[in-house]
Coordinates of C-alpha atoms in Angstrom, one line a residue:
X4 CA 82.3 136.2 106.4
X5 CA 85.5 135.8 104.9
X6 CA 86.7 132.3 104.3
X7 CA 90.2 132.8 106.0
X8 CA 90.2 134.8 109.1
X9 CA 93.5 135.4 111.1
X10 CA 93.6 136.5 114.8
X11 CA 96.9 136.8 117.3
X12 CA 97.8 135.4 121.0
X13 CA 97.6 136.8 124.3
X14 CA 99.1 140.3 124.4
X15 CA 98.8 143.8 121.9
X16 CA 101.4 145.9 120.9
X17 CA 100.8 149.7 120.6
X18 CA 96.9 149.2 122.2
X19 CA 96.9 151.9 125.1
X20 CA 94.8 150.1 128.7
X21 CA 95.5 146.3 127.1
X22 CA 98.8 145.7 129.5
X23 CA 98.2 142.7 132.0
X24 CA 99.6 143.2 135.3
X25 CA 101.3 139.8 137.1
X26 CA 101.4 138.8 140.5
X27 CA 103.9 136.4 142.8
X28 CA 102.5 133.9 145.6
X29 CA 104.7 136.3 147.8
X30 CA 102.4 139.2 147.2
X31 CA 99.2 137.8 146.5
X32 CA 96.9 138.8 149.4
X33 CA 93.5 138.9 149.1
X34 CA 93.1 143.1 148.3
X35 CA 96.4 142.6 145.6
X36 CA 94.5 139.7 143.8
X37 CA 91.5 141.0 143.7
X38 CA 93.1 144.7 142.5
X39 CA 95.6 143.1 139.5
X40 CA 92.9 140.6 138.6
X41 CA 90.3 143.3 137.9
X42 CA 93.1 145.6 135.8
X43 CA 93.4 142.5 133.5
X44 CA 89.7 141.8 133.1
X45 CA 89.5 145.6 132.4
X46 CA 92.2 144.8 129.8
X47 CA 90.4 142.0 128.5
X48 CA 87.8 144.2 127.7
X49 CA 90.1 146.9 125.9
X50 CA 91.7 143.9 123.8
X51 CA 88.4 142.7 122.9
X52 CA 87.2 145.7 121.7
X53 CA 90.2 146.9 119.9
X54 CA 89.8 143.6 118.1
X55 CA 86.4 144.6 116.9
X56 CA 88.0 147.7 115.4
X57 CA 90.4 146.4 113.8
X58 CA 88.6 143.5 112.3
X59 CA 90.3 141.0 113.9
X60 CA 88.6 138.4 114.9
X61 CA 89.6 135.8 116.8
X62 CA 92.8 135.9 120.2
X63 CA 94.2 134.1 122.7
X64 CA 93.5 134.7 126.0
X65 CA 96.5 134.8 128.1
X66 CA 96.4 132.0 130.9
X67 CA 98.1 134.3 133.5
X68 CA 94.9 136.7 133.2
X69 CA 94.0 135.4 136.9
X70 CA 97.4 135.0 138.3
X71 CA 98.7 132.2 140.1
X72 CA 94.8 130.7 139.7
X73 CA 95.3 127.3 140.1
X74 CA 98.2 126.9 142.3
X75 CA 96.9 125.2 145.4
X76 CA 98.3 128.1 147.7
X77 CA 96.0 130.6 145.9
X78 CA 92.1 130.1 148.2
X79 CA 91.2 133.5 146.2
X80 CA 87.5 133.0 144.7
X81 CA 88.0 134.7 141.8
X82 CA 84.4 133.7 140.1
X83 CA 82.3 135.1 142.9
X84 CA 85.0 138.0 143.6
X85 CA 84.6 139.5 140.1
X86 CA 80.9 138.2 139.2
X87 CA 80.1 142.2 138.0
X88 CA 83.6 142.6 135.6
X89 CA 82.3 139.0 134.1
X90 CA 79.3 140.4 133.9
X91 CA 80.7 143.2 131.6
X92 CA 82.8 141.6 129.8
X93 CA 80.4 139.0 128.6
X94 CA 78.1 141.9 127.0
X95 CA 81.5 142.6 125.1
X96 CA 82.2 139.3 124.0
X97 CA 78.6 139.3 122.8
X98 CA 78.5 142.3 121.2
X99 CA 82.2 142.1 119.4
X100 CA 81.9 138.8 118.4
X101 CA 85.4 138.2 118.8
X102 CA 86.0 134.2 119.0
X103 CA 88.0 133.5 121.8
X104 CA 90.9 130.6 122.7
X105 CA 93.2 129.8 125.6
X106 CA 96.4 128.1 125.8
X107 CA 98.0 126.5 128.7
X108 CA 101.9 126.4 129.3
X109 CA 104.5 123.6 128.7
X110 CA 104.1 122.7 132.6
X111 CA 100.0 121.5 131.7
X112 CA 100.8 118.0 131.2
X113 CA 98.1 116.0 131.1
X114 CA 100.1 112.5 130.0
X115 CA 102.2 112.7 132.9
X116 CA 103.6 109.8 134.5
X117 CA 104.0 111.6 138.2
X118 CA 100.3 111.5 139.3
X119 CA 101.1 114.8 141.0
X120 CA 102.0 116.8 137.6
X121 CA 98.7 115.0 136.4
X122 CA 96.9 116.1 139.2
X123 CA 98.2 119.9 138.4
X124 CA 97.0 120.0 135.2
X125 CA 93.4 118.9 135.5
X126 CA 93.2 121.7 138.3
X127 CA 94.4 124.3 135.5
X128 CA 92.1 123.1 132.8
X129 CA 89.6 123.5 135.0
X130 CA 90.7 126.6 135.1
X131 CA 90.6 127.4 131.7
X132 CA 87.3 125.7 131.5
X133 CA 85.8 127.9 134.5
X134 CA 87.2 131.0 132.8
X135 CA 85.2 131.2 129.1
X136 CA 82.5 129.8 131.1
X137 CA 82.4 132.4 133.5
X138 CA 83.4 134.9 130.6
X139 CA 80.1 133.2 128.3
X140 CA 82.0 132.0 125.6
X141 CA 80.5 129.3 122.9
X142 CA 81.7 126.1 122.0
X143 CA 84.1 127.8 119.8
X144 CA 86.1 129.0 122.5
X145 CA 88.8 126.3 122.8
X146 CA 91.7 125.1 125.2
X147 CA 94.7 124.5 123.5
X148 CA 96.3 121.7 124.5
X149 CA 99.5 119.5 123.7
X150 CA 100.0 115.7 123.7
X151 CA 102.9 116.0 126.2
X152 CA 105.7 113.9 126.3
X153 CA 106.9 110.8 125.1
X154 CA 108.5 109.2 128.4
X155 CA 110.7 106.8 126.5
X156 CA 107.0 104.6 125.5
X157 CA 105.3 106.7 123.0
X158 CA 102.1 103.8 122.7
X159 CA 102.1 104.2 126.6
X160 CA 102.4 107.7 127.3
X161 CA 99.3 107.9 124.0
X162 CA 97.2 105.6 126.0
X163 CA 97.7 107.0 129.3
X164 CA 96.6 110.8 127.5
X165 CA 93.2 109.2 126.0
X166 CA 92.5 107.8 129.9
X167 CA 93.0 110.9 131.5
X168 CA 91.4 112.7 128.9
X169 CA 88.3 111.0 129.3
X170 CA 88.2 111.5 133.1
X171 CA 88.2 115.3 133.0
X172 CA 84.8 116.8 134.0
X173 CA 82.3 116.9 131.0
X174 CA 82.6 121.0 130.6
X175 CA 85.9 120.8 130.5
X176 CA 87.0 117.7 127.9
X177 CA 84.1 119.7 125.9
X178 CA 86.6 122.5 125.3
X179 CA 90.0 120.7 124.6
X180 CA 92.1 120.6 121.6
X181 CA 94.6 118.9 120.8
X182 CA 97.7 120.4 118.5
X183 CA 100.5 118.4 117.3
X184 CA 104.4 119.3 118.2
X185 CA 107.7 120.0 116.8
X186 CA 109.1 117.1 118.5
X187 CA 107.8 114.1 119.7
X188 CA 104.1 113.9 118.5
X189 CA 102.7 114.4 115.1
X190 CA 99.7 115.2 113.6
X191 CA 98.7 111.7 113.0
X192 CA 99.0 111.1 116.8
X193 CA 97.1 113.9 117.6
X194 CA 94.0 113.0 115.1
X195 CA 94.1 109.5 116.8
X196 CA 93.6 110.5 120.2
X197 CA 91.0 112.9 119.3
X198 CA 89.3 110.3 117.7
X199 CA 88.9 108.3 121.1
X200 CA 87.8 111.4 122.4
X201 CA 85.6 113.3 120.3
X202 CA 88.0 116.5 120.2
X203 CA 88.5 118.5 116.9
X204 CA 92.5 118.8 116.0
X205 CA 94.8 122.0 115.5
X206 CA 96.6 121.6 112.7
X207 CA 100.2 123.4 113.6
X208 CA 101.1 124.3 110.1
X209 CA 105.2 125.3 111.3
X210 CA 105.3 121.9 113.8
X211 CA 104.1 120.1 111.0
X212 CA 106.9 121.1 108.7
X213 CA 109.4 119.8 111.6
X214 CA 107.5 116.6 112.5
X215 CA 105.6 115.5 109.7
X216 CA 104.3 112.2 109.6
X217 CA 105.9 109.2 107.5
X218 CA 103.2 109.3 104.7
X219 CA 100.5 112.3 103.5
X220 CA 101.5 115.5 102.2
X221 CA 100.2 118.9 104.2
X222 CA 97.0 119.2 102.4
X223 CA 96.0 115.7 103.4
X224 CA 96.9 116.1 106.8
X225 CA 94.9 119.7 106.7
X226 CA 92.1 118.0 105.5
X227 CA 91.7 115.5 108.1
X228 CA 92.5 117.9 110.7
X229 CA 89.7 120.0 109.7
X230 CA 87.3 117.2 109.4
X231 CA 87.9 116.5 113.1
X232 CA 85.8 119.7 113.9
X233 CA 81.8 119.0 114.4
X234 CA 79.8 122.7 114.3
X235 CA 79.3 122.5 117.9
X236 CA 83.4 122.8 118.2
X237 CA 83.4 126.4 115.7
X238 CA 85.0 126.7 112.3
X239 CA 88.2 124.3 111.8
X240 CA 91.1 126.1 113.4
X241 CA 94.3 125.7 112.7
X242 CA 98.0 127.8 113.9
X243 CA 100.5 129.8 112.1
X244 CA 103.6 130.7 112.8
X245 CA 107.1 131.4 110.8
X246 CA 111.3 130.2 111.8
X247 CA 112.7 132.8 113.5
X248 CA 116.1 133.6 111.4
X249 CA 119.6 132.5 113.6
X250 CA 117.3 130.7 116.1
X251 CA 116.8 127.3 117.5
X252 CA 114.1 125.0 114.8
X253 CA 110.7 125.2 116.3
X254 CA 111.2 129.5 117.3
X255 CA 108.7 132.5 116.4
X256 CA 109.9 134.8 114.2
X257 CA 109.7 138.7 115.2
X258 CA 107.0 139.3 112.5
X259 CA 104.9 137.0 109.8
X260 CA 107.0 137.8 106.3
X261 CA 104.7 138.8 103.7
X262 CA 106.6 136.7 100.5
X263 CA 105.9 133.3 102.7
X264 CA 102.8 134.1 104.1
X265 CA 101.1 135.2 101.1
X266 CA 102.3 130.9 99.9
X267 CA 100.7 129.9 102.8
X268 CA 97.5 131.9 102.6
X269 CA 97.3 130.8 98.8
X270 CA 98.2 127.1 99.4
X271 CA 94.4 127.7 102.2
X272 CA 92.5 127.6 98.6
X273 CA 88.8 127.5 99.4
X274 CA 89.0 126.2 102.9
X275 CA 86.8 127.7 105.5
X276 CA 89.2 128.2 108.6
X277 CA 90.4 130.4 111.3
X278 CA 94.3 130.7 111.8
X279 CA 95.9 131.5 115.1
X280 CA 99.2 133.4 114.4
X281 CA 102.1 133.0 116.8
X282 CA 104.6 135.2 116.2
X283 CA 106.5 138.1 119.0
X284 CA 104.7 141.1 117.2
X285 CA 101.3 139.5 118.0
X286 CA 98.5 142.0 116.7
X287 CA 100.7 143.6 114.7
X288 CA 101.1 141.0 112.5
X289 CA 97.6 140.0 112.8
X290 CA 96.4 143.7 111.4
X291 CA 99.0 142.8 108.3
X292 CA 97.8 139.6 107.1
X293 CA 94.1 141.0 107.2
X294 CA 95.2 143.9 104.6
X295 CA 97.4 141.8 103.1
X296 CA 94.5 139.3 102.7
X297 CA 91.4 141.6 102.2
X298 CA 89.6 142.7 98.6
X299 CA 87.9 145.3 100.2
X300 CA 90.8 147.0 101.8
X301 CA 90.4 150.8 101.4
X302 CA 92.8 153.6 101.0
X303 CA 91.3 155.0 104.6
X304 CA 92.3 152.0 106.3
X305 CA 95.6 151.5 105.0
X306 CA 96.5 155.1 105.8
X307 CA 95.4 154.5 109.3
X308 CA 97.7 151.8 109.5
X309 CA 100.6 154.0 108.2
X310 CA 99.8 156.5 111.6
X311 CA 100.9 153.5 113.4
X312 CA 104.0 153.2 111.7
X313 CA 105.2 155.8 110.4
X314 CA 108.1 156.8 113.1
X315 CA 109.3 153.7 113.5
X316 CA 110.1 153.2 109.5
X317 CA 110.9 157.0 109.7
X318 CA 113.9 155.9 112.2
X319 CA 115.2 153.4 109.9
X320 CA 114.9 153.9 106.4
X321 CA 113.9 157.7 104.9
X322 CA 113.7 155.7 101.6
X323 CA 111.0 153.2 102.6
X324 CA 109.2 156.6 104.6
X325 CA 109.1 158.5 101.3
X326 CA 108.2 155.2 99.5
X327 CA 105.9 154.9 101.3
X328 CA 103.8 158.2 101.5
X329 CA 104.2 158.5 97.5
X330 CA 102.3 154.7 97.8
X331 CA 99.1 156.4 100.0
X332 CA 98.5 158.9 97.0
X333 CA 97.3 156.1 94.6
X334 CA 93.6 155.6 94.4
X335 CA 93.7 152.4 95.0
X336 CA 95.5 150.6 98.0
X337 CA 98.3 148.8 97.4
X338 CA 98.8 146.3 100.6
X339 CA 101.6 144.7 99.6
X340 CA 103.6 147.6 98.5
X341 CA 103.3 148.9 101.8
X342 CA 104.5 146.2 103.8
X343 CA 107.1 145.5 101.3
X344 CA 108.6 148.8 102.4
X345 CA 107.5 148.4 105.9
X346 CA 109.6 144.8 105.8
X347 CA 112.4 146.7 104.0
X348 CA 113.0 149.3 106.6
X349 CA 112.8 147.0 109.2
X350 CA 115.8 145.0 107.9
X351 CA 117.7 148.2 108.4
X352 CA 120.1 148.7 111.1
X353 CA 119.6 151.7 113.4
X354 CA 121.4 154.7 112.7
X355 CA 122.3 157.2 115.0
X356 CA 121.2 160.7 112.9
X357 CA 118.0 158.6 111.0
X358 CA 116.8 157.6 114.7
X359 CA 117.4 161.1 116.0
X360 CA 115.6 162.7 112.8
X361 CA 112.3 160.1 114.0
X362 CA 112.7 161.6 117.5
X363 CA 113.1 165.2 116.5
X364 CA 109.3 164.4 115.1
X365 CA 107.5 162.8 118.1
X366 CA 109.2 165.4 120.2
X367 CA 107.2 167.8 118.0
X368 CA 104.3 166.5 119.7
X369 CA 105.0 167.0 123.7
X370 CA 107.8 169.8 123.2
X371 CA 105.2 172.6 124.6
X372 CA 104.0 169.6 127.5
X373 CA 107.4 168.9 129.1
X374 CA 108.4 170.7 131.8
X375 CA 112.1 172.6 131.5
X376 CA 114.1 169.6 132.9
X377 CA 112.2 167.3 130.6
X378 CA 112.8 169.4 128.0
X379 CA 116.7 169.3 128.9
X380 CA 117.1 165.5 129.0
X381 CA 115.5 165.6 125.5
X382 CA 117.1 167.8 124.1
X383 CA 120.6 166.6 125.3
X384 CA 119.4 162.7 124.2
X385 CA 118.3 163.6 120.6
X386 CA 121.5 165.6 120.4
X387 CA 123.5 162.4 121.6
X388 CA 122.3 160.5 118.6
X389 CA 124.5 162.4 116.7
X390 CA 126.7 159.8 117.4
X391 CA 125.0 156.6 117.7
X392 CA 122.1 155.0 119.4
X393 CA 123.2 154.2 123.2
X394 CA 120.9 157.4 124.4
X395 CA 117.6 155.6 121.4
X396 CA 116.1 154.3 124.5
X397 CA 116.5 156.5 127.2
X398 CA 114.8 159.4 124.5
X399 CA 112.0 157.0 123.9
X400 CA 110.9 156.2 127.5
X401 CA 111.0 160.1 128.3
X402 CA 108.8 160.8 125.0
X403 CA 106.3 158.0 126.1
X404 CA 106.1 158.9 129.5
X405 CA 104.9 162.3 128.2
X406 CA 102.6 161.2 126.0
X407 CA 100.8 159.0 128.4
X408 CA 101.2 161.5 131.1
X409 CA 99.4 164.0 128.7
X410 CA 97.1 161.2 126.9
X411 CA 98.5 162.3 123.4
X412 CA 96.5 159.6 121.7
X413 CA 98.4 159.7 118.6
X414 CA 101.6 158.7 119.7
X415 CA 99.8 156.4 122.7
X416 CA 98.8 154.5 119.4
X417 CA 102.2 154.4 117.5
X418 CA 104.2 151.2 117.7
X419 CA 107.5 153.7 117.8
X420 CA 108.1 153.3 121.4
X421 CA 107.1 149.2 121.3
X422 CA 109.2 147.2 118.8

């Protein structure tokens, strides 16, 4: 087992069946709940096993994977409603292996002063809980959980979390973890609650760096974070994520850049620890930092990769393309040579004749499937790109929606049509 293992959060990119469906308390009857939640357990079970293939392993599950199931208004019995997809998807999770998280939103506040905001968030942590129960998930399947907020009395709104804490039912407190934030509490707070509590910490490697406490540099706070974790809570985890460039301090960047991840992955050492990465291109980037990070990476797999995204650097950068297949001849991999061109295309503006050249290629694949009016609308977008990109999107949507309509797996799998 490697020492370092890296998963993503919540959604895929570019994994065909994996889309969750939502729902509004307008239109949740009893047939629509039942009929959305059992696409999204069916997606579960796609994600789950793409993760296997991949080698990823360790996601998020997305909270909204039962919609709307812990507002008061929703009576739908999801456990007993769904007892056979459970059923499947707990052989999965057995056979895959795949360790599994979830994450509640910003409105989960546990340290609440308003009893009814309290009251709120112990229904959806029970939630949560009831979920990897009902899905057979180990110890090592986690809720994610922040301090909340300070209220103007830091010591009280601290004290008032540890109380409510230790009130929650025993199966669910046995699943929280607490993660420091970019704001108000730090990781020092967060390994003293836990303490009261018996929780294991999640070290949040980017809040840390914008709300570090007063004394200890990262490695001692990393340390203590992981010695939080007993071996019934799984292997120390901890979350990864990168500033997004031009945005707000505490935002995601698109993707995990390989120049400061590779420094963080180094700074790991010999640590044993699994890394949550939050970042918009979820799997994607979770895929790159297993390459990037992997000894035994073979030529086979890193070509596989390149199937994925070859169209999309195609569109921006014929440099990085040809770099790129001139890379895949050597004998032995070269990981970060690829994503070094990958990275460099994908600084590239989109131009107009480049994107219609990438097109003109995927098009190759449905040509002989559309009908004659799809074949008119394509040919008259590609021909518009001639002159820019305002018709890039309009092409793609036709192109996917032939693809899927004709289950041309190849393309189904490219990230072209999803970044």
């Amino acid at each position: 087992m490697p020492m370092i293992r890296y998963g993503f959060a919540c959604k895929t990119i570019g994994v065909p069946g994996a889309d969750l469906s939502a729902l509004t308390l307008a239109r949740a009857t009893p047939e629509s709940m039942l009929a959305v939640c059992r696409h999204n357990l069916r997606a579960l079970g796609t994600m789950l096993r793409y993760c296997a293939s991949a080698r990823i392993p360790l996601m998020r599950i997305s909270s909204d994977i039962i919609p709307l199931a812990s507002h008061p208004q929703n009576t739908f019995d999801w456990r007993a409603q769904l007892h056979e997809e459970f059923e499947a998807l707990r052989a999965v999770l057995k056979k895959t292996g795949i360790r599994v998280s979830m994450h509640p939103g910003q409105y989960t506040v546990l340290n609440s002063p308003r009893q009814d905001v309290v009251e709120h968030a112990v229904a959806d942590l029970v939630f949560h809980a009831d979920f990897l129960d009902a899905l057979g998930a180990d110890g090592s399947a986690r809720i994610v959980l922040h301090l909340g907020g300070g209220y103007g009395d830091r010591a009280s709104a601290l004290a008032r979390l540890a109380k409510n804490l230790l009130a929650l039912p025993p199966h669910v407190l046995g699943r929280i973890s607490l993660e420091n934030d970019e704001r108000t509490f730090t990781i020092e707070d967060a390994l003293c609650i836990c303490g009261k509590c018996g929780l294991p910490v999640i070290f949040d490697v980017f809040h840390h760096s914008l709300n570090a406490p007063a004394k200890g540099n990262l490695a001692y706070w990393l340390d203590r974070a992981m010695e939080s974790w007993a071996p019934q809570h799984g292997r120390p985890k901890l979350h990864y994520s990168q500033q997004l460039a031009g945005g707000k301090p505490g935002m995601h960047s698109r993707t995990i850049a390989m120049r400061e991840f590779m420094e963080f992955h180094q700074s790991l050492g010999q640590r044993e620890v699994d890394v949550m990465l939050e970042v918009k291109d979820k799997n994607l980037s979770a895929e790159k930092c297993i390459q990037l990070t992997n000894p035994g990476l073979t030529r086979q797999e890193l070509t596989a990769q390149w199937a994925r995204y070859k169209y999309l650097v195609l569109e921006r950068d014929q440099a990085a393309y040809t770099g790129i297949r001139a890379l895949l001849k050597a004998e032995t991999p070269d990981a970060k040579g690829f994503y070094a061109l990958v990275e460099q295309a994908m600084e590239k503006e989109l131009y107009g004749p480049q994107a219609r050249n990438a097109a003109e290629h995927v098009w190759g694949y449905v040509d002989k499937l559309a009908s004659p009016a799809e074949k008119k609308r394509a040919l008259t977008g590609m021909a518009e790109l001639k002159n820019g990109i305002a018709a890039l999107p309009r092409v793609k949507r036709l192109l996917l929606t032939l693809a899927e309509r004709h289950k041309v797996e190849y393309l189904l799998h490219s990230i072209y049509f999803y970044v």
